[in-house]
CSV table of C-alpha atoms and ligand atoms in Angstrom, one decimal:
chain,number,residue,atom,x,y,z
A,1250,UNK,CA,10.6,7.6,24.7
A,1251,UNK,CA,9.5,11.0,23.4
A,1252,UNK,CA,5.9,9.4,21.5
A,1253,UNK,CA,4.6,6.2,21.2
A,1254,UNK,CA,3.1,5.6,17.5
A,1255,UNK,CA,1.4,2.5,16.1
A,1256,UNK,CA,1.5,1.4,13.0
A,1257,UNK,CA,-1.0,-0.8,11.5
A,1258,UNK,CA,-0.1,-3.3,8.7
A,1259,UNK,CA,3.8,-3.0,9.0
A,1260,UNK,CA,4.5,-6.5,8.1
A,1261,UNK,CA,3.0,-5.8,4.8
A,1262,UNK,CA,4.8,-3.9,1.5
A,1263,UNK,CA,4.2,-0.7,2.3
A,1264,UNK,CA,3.7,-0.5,5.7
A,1265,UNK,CA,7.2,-2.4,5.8
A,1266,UNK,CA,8.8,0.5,4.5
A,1267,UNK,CA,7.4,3.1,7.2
A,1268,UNK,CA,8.0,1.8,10.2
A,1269,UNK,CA,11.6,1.1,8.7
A,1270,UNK,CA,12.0,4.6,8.2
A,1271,UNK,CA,10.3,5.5,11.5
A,1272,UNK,CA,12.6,3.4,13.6
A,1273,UNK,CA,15.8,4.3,11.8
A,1274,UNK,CA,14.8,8.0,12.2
A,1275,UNK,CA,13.3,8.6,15.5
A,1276,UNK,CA,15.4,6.5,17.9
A,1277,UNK,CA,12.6,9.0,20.8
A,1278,UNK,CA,10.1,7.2,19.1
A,1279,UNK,CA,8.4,3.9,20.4
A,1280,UNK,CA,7.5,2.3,17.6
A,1281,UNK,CA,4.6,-0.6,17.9
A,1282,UNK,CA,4.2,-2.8,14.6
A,1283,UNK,CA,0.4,-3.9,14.6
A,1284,UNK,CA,-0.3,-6.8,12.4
A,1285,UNK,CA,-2.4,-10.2,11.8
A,1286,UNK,CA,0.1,-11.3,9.7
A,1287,UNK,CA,-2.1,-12.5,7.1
A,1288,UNK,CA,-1.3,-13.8,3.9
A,1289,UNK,CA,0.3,-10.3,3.3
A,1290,UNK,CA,2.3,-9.9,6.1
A,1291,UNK,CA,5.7,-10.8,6.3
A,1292,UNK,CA,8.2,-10.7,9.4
A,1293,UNK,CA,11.5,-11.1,7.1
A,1294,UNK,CA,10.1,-7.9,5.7
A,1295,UNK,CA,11.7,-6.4,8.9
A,1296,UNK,CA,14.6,-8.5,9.7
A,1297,UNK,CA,17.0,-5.5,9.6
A,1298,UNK,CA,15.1,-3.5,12.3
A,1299,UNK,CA,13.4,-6.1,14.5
A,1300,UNK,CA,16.0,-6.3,17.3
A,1301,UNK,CA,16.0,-2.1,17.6
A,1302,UNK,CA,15.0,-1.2,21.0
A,1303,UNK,CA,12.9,1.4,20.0
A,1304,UNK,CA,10.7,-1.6,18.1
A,1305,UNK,CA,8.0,-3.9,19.1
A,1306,UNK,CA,5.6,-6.1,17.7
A,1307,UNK,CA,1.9,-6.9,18.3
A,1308,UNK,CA,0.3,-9.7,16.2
A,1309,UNK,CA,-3.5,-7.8,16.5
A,1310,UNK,CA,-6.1,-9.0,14.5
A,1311,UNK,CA,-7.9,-5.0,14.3
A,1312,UNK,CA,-11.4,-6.7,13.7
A,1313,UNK,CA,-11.1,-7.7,17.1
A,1314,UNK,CA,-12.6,-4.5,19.2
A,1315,UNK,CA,-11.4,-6.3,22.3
A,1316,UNK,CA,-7.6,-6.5,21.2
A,1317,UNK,CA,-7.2,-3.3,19.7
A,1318,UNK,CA,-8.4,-2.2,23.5
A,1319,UNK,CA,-5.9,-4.3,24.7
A,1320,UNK,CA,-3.5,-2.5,22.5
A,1321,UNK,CA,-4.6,0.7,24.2
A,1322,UNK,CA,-4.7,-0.3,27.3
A,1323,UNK,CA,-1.0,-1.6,27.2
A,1324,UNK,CA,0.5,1.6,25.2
A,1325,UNK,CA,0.0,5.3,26.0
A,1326,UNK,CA,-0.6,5.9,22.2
A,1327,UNK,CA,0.3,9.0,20.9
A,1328,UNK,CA,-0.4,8.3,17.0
A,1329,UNK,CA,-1.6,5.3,14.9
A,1330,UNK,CA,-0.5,5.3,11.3
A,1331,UNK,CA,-3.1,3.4,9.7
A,1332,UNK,CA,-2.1,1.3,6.8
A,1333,UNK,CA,-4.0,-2.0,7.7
A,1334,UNK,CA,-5.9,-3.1,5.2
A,1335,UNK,CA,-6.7,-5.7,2.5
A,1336,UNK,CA,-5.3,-4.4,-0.7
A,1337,UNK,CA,-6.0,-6.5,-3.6
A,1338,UNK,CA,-8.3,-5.5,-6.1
A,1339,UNK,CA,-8.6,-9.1,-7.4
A,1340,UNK,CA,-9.1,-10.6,-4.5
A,1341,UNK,CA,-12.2,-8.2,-3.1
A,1342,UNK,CA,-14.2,-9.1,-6.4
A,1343,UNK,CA,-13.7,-12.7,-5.0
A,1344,UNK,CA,-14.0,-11.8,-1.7
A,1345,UNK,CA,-15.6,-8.5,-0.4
A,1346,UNK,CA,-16.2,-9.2,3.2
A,1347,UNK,CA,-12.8,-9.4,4.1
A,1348,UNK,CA,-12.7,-5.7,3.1
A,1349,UNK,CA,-15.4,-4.8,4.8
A,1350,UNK,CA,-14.5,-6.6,8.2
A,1351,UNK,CA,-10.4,-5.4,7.5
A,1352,UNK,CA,-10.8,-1.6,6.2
A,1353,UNK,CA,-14.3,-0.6,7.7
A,1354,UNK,CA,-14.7,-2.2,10.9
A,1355,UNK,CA,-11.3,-2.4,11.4
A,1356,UNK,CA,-10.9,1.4,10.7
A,1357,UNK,CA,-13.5,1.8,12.8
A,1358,UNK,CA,-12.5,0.2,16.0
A,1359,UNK,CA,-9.2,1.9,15.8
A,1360,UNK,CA,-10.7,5.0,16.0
A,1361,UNK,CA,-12.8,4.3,18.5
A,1362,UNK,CA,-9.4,3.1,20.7
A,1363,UNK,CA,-8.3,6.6,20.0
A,1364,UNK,CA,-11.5,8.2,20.8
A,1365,UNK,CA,-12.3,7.1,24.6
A,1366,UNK,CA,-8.2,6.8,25.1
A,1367,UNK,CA,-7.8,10.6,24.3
A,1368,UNK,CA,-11.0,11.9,26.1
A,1369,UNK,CA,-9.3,14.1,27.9
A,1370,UNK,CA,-6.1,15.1,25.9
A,1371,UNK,CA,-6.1,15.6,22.0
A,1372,UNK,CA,-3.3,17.9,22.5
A,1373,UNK,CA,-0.5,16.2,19.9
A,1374,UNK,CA,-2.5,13.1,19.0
A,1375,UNK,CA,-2.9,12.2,15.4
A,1376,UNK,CA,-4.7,9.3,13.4
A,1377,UNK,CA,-3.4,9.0,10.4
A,1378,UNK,CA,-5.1,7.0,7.9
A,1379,UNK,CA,-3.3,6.1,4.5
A,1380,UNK,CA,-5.6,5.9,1.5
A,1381,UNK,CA,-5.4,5.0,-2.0
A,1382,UNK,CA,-6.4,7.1,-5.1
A,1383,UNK,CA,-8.8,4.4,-6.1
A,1384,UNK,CA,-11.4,6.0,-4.2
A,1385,UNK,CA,-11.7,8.8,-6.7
A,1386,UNK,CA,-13.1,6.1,-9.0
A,1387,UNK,CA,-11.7,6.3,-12.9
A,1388,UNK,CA,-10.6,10.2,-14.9
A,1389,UNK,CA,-10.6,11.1,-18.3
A,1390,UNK,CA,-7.8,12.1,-20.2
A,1391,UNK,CA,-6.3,15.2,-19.8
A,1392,UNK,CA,-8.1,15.6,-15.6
A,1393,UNK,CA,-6.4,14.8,-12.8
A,1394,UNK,CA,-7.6,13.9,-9.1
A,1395,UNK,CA,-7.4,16.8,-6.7
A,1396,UNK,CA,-8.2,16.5,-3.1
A,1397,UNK,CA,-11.4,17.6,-3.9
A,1398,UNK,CA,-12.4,15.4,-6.3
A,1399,UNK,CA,-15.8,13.5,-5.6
A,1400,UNK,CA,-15.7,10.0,-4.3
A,1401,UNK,CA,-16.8,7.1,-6.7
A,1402,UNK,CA,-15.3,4.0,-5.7
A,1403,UNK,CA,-16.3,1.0,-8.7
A,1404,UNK,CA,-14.5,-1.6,-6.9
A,1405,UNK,CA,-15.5,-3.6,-3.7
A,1406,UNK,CA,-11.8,-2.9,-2.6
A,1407,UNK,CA,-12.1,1.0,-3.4
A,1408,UNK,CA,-15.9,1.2,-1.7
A,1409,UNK,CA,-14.3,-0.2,1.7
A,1410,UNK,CA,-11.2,2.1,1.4
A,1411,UNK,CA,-13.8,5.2,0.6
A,1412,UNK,CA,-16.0,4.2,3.6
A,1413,UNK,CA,-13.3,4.1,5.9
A,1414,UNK,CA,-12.1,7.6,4.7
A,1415,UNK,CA,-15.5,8.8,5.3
A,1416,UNK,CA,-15.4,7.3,9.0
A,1417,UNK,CA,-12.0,9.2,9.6
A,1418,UNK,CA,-13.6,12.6,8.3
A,1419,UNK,CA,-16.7,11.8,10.6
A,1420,UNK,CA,-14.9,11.2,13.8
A,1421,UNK,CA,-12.6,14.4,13.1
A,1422,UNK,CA,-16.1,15.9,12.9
A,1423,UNK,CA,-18.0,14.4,15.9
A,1424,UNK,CA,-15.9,14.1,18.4
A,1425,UNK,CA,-12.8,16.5,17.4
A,1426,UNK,CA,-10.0,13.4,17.0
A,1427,UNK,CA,-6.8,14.8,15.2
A,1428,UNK,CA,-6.8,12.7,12.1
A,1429,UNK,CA,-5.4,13.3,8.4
A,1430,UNK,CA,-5.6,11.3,5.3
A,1431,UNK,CA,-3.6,10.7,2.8
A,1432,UNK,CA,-4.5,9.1,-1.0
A,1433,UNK,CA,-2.2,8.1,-2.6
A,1434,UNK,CA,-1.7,6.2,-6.4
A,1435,UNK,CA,0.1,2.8,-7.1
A,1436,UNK,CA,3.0,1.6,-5.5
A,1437,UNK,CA,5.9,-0.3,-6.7
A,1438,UNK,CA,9.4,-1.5,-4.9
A,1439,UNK,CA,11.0,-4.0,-3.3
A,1440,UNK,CA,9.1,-6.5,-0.8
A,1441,UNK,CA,6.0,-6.0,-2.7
A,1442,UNK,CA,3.6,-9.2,-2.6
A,1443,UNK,CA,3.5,-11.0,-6.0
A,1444,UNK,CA,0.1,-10.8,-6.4
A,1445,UNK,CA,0.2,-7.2,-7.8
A,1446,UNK,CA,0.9,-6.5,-11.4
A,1447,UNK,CA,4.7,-5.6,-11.0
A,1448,UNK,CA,6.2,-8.6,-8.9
A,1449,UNK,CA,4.0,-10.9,-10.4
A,1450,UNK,CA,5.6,-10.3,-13.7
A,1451,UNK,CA,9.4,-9.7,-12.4
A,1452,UNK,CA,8.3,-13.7,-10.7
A,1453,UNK,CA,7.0,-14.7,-14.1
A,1454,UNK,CA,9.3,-13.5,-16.2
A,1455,UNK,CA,12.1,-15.2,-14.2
A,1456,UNK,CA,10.6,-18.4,-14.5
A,1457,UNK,CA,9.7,-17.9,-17.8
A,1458,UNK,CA,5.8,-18.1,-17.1
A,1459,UNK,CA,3.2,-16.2,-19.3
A,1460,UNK,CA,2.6,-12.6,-17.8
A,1461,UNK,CA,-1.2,-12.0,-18.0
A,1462,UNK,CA,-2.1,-8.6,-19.2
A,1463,UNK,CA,-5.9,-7.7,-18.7
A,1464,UNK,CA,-8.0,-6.5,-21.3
A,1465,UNK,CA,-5.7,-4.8,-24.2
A,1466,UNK,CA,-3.3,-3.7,-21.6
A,1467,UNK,CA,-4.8,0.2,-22.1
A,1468,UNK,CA,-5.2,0.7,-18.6
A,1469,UNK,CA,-3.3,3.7,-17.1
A,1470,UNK,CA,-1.7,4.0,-13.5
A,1471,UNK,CA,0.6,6.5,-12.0
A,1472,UNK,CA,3.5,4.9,-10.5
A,1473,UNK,CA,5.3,5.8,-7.5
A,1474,UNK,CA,7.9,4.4,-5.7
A,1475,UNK,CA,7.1,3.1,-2.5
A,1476,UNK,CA,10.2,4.6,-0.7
A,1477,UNK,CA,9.0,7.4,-2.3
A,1478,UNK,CA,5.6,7.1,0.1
A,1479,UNK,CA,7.5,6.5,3.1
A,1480,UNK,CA,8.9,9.8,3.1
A,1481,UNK,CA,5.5,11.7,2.3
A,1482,UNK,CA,4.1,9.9,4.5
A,1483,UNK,CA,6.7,11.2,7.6
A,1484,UNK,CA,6.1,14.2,6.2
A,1485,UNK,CA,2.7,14.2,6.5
A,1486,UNK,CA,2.2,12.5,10.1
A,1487,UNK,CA,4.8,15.7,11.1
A,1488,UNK,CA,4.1,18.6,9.7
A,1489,UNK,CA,0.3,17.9,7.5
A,1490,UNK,CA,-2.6,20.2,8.8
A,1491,UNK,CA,-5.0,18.1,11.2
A,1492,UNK,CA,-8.3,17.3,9.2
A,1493,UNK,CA,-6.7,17.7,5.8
A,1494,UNK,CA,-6.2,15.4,3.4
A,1495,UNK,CA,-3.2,15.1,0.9
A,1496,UNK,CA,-2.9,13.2,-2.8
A,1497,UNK,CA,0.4,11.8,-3.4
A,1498,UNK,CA,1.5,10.6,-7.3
A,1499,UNK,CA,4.3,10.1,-9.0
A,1500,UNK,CA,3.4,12.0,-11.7
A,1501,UNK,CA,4.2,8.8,-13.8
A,1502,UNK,CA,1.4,7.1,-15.9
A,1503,UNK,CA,2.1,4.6,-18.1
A,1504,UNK,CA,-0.3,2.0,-20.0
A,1505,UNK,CA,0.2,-1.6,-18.6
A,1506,UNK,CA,1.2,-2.6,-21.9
A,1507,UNK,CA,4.1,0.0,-22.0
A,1508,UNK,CA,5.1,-0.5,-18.7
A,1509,UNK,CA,5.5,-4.4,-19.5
A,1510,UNK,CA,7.5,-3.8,-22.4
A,1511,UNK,CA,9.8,-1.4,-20.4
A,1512,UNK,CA,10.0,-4.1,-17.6
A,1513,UNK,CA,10.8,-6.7,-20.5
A,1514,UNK,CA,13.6,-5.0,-21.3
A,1515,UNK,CA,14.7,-4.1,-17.7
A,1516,UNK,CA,15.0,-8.1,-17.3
A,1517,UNK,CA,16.1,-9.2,-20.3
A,1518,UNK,CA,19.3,-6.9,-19.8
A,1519,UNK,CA,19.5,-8.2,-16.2
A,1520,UNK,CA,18.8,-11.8,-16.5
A,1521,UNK,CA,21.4,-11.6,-19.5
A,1522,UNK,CA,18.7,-12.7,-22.0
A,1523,UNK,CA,18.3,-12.0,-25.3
A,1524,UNK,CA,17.0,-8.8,-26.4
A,1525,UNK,CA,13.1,-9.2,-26.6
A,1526,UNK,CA,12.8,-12.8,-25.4
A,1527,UNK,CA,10.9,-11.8,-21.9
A,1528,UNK,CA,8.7,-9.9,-24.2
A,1529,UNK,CA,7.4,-13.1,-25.9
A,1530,UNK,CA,5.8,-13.7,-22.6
A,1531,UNK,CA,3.0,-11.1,-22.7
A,1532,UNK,CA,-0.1,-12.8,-23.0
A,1533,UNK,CA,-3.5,-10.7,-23.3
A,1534,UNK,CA,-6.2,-12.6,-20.9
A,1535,UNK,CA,-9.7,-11.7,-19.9
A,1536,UNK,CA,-10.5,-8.2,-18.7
A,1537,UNK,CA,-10.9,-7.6,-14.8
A,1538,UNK,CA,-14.9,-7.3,-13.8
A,1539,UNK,CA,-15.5,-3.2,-14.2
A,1540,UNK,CA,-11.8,-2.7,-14.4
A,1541,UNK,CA,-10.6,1.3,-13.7
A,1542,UNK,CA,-9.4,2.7,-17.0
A,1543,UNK,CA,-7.3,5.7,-15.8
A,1544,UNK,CA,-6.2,6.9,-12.3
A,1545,UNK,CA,-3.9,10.2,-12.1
A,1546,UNK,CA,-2.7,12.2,-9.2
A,1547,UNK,CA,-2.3,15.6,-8.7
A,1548,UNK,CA,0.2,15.7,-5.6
A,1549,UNK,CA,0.4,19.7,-6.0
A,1550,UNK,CA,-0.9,20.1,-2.9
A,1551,UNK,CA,1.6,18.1,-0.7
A,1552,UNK,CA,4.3,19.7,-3.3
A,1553,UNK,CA,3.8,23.1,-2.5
A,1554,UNK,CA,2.7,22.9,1.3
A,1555,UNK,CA,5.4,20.7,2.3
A,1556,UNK,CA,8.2,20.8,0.1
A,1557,UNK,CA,7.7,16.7,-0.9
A,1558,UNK,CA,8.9,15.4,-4.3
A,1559,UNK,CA,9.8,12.1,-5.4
A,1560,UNK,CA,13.1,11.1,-5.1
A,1561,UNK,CA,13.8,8.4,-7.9
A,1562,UNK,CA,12.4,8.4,-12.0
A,1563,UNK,CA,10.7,5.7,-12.6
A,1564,UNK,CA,13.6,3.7,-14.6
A,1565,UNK,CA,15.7,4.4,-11.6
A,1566,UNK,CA,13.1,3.0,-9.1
A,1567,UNK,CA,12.0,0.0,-11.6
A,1568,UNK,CA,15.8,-1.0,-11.8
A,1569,UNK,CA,16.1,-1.3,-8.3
A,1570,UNK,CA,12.8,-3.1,-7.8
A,1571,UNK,CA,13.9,-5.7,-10.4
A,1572,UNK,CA,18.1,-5.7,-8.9
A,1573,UNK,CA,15.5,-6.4,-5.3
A,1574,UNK,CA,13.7,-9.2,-6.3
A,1575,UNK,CA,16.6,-11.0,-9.1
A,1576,UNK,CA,18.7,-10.5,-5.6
A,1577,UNK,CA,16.5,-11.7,-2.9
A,1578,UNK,CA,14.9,-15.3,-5.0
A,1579,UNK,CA,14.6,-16.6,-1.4
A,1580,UNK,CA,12.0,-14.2,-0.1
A,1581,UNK,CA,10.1,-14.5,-3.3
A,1582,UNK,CA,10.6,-18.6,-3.3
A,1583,UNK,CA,8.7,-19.0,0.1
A,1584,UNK,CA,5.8,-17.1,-0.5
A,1585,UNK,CA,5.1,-18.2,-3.9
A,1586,UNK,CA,5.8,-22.1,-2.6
A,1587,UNK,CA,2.7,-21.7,-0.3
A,1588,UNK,CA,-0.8,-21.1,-0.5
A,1589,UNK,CA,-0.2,-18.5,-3.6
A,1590,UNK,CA,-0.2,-21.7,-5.8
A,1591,UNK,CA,-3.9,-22.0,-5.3
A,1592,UNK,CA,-4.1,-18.3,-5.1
A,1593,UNK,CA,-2.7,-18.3,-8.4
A,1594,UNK,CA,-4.8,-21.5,-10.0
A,1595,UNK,CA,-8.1,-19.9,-8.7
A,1596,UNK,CA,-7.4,-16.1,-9.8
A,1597,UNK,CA,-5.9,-17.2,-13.7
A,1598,UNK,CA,-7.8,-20.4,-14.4
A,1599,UNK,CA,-10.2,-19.1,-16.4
A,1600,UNK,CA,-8.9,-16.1,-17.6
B,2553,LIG,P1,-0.3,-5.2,1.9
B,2553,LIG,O1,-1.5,-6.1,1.5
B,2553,LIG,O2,1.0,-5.5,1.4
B,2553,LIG,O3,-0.2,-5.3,3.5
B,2553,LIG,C1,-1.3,-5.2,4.4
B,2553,LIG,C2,-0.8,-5.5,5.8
B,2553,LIG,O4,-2.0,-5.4,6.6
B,2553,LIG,C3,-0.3,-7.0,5.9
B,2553,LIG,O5,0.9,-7.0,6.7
B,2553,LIG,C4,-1.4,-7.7,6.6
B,2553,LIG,O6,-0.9,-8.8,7.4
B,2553,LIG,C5,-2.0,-6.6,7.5
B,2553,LIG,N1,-3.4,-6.9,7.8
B,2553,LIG,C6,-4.4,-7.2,7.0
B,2553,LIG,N2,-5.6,-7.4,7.6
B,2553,LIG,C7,-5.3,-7.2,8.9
B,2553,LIG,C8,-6.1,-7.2,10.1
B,2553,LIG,N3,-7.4,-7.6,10.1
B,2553,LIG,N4,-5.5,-6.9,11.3
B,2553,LIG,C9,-4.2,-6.5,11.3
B,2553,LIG,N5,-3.4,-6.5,10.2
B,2553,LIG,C10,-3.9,-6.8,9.1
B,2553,LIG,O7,-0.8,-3.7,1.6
B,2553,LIG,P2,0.0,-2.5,1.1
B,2553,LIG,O8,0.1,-2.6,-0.4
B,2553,LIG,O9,1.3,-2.3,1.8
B,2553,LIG,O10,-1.0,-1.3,1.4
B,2553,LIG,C11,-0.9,-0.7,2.7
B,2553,LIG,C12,-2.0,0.4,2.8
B,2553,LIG,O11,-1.7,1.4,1.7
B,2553,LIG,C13,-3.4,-0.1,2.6
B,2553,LIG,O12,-4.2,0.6,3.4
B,2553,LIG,C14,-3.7,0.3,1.1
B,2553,LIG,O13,-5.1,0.5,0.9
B,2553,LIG,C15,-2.9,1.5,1.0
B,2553,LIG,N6,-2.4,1.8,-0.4
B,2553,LIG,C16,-1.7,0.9,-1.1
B,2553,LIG,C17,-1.3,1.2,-2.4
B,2553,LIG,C18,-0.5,0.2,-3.2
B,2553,LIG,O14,-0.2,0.5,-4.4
B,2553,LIG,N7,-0.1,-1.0,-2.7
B,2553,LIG,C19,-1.5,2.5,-3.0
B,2553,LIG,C20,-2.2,3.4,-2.2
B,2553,LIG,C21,-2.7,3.1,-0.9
B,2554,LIG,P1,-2.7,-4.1,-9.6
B,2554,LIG,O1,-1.2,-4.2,-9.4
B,2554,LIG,O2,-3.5,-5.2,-9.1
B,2554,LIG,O3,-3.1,-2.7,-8.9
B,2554,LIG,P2,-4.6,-1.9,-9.0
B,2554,LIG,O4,-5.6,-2.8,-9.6
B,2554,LIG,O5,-4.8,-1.6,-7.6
B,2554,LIG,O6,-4.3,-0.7,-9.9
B,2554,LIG,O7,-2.9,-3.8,-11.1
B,2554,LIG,C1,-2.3,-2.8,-11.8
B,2554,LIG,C2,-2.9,-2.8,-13.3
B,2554,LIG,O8,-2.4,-4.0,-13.9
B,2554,LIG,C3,-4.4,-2.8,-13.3
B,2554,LIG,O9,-4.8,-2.1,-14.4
B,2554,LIG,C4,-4.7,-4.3,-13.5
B,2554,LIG,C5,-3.5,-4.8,-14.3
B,2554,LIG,N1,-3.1,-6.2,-14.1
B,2554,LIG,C6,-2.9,-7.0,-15.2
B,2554,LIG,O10,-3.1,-6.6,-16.4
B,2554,LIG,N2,-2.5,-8.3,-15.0
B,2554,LIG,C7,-2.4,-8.8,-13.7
B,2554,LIG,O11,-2.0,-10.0,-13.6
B,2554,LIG,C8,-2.6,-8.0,-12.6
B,2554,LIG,C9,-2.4,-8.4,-11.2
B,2554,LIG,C10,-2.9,-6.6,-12.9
């Protein structure tokens, strides 16, 4: 094998998606799949892939200094994609230490790992740590985050994802380790945990449940599909400039309350339902604690300096989320038969 790379969290949604694209493309590549497998992570996720000899798997809680050693000691690692993380905005206002322990110290011993295990030879090593847009706090109308942009995390999710940013700049700093970041806005696409606004309404919708809309549903996100991020992200662990860091947006904002309405529709035409019957489900419920008004990306950067653009509109990528999730009922069935019952009691009961 030409490199060996970890990736981190690639049992989750996103992280699914990357090492499928890593695997599939770079049969020279070793790819290691690090992941506690919590509540997020998924092994059918990877069903397609997980017998490829160019594959492995390492259930590695990265809290643990002592496995993620162990990790280092049993692989000569040349990279570590770095998408780890809890990623729930809901679920850090309930429960911030997770976030700490998961994207701080876990950020943290990971780089460590790379630090003593490339002492002597940084030549073509790379951490790469994938980041969200959330760090760059809430923008007005009209502005756009740039690379730039000062940091202003208002959530206990966004302040652990900003810290660990600031931990990958440091150690690219102190002690010279390759890294780059990447920020990147909201994701949407098949295997996406149902807990998130977009698969927790597809799920709702099909079984006729209320879909809870925050607030007035005035809140703007850009979308982007999350195939859409795989491929930056190859980009940018190939050919992105070491110590840089790079947006990535779809250039797609949309109020919830629009996008709802378009994903009414989307379902009512799939699920062969009358024309504006899923629509009947939106229900406005209490406001999110110091809930983000507006994120927008300005991806111009990644764009011009390495040629990326997304592949899919959004009613393109939206229509093949929903064919994804109206086609695979089982995947959807065993999560939400769990623990996600409570999950779902504790996070809606008194909105
Ligand atoms: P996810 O919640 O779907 O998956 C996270 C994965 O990390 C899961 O497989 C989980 O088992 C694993 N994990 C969690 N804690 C762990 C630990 N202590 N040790 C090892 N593994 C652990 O997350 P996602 O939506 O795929 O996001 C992936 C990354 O991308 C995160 O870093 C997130 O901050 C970032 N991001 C997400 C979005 C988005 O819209 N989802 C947007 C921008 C950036
Ligand atoms: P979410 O998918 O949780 O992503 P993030 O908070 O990281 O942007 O939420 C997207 C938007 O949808 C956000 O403005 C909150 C809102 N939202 C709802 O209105 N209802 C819901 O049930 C959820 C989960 C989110």
């Amino acid at each position: 094998m030409q490199k060996t790379i970890l990736i981190t969290g690639g049992a989750g949604f996103i992280g699914s998606h990357v090492v499928r694209e890593f695997v599939n493309k770079y049969p020279n590549y070793l790819i290691v799949n690090v992941d506690w497998l919590t509540y997020a992570g998924n092994m059918e996720n990877l069903q397609d892939i997980e017998n490829k000899p160019n594959y492995r798997f390492e259930k590695v809680d990265i809290t643990y200094q002592k496995e993620v050693e162990a990790l280092f000691e049993k692989y000569q690692v040349d990279g570590v994609i770095h998408l780890a993380a809890e990623s729930h905005v809901d679920r850090s206002i309930a429960n911030p230490m997770a976030f700490i322990m998961t994207n701080v110290v876990g950020t943290v011993n990971l780089l460590n790992a790379c630090r003593h295990a490339w002492k002597d030879a940084l030549e073509g090593k790379r951490f790469y740590h994938i980041s969200t847009d959330e760090v760059y706090g809430s923008v007005d109308h009209g502005e756009f985050f740039v690379e730039t942009t000062a940091y202003d995390p208002r959530s206990p999710y966004s302040a652990s994802k900003a810290s660990s940013d600031h931990f990958v700049r440091a150690y690219h700093n102190t002690y010279g380790i390759p890294v780059v970041i990447s920020n990147c806005s909201n994701n949407y696409g098949p295997n996406q945990f149902p807990e998130k606004l977009i698969p927790l309404s597809i799920n709702n919708i099909r079984n006729n449940k209320a879909i809870p809309i925050y607030g007035k549903g005035e809140n703007i996100r850009d979308w982007l599909f999350v195939i859409d991020h795989a491929r930056a992200i190859d980009l940018i662990y190939h050919k992105g400039t070491s110590g840089d860091t790079y947006n990535i947006g779809g250039n797609n904002e949309w109020t919830n309350i629009d996008l709802i309405h378009l994903l009414c529709e989307v379902m009512d035409e799939k699920l062969g339902r009358k024309k504006g019957s899923s629509a009947k489900l939106i229900t406005f419920v209490k406001d999110r604690a110091g809930h983000d008004h507006r994120y927008a990306i300005d991806s111009g950067k990644l764009q011009r300096e390495l040629g990326w653009s997304p592949s899919v509109t959004f009613e393109q990528g939206l229509e093949k989320t929903v064919s994804w999730y109206l086609n695979n009922q089982e995947w959807i069935d065993n999560i939400t038969s769990g623990s996600y019952v409570k999950y779902y009691e504790d996070q809606y009961k008194d909105r």
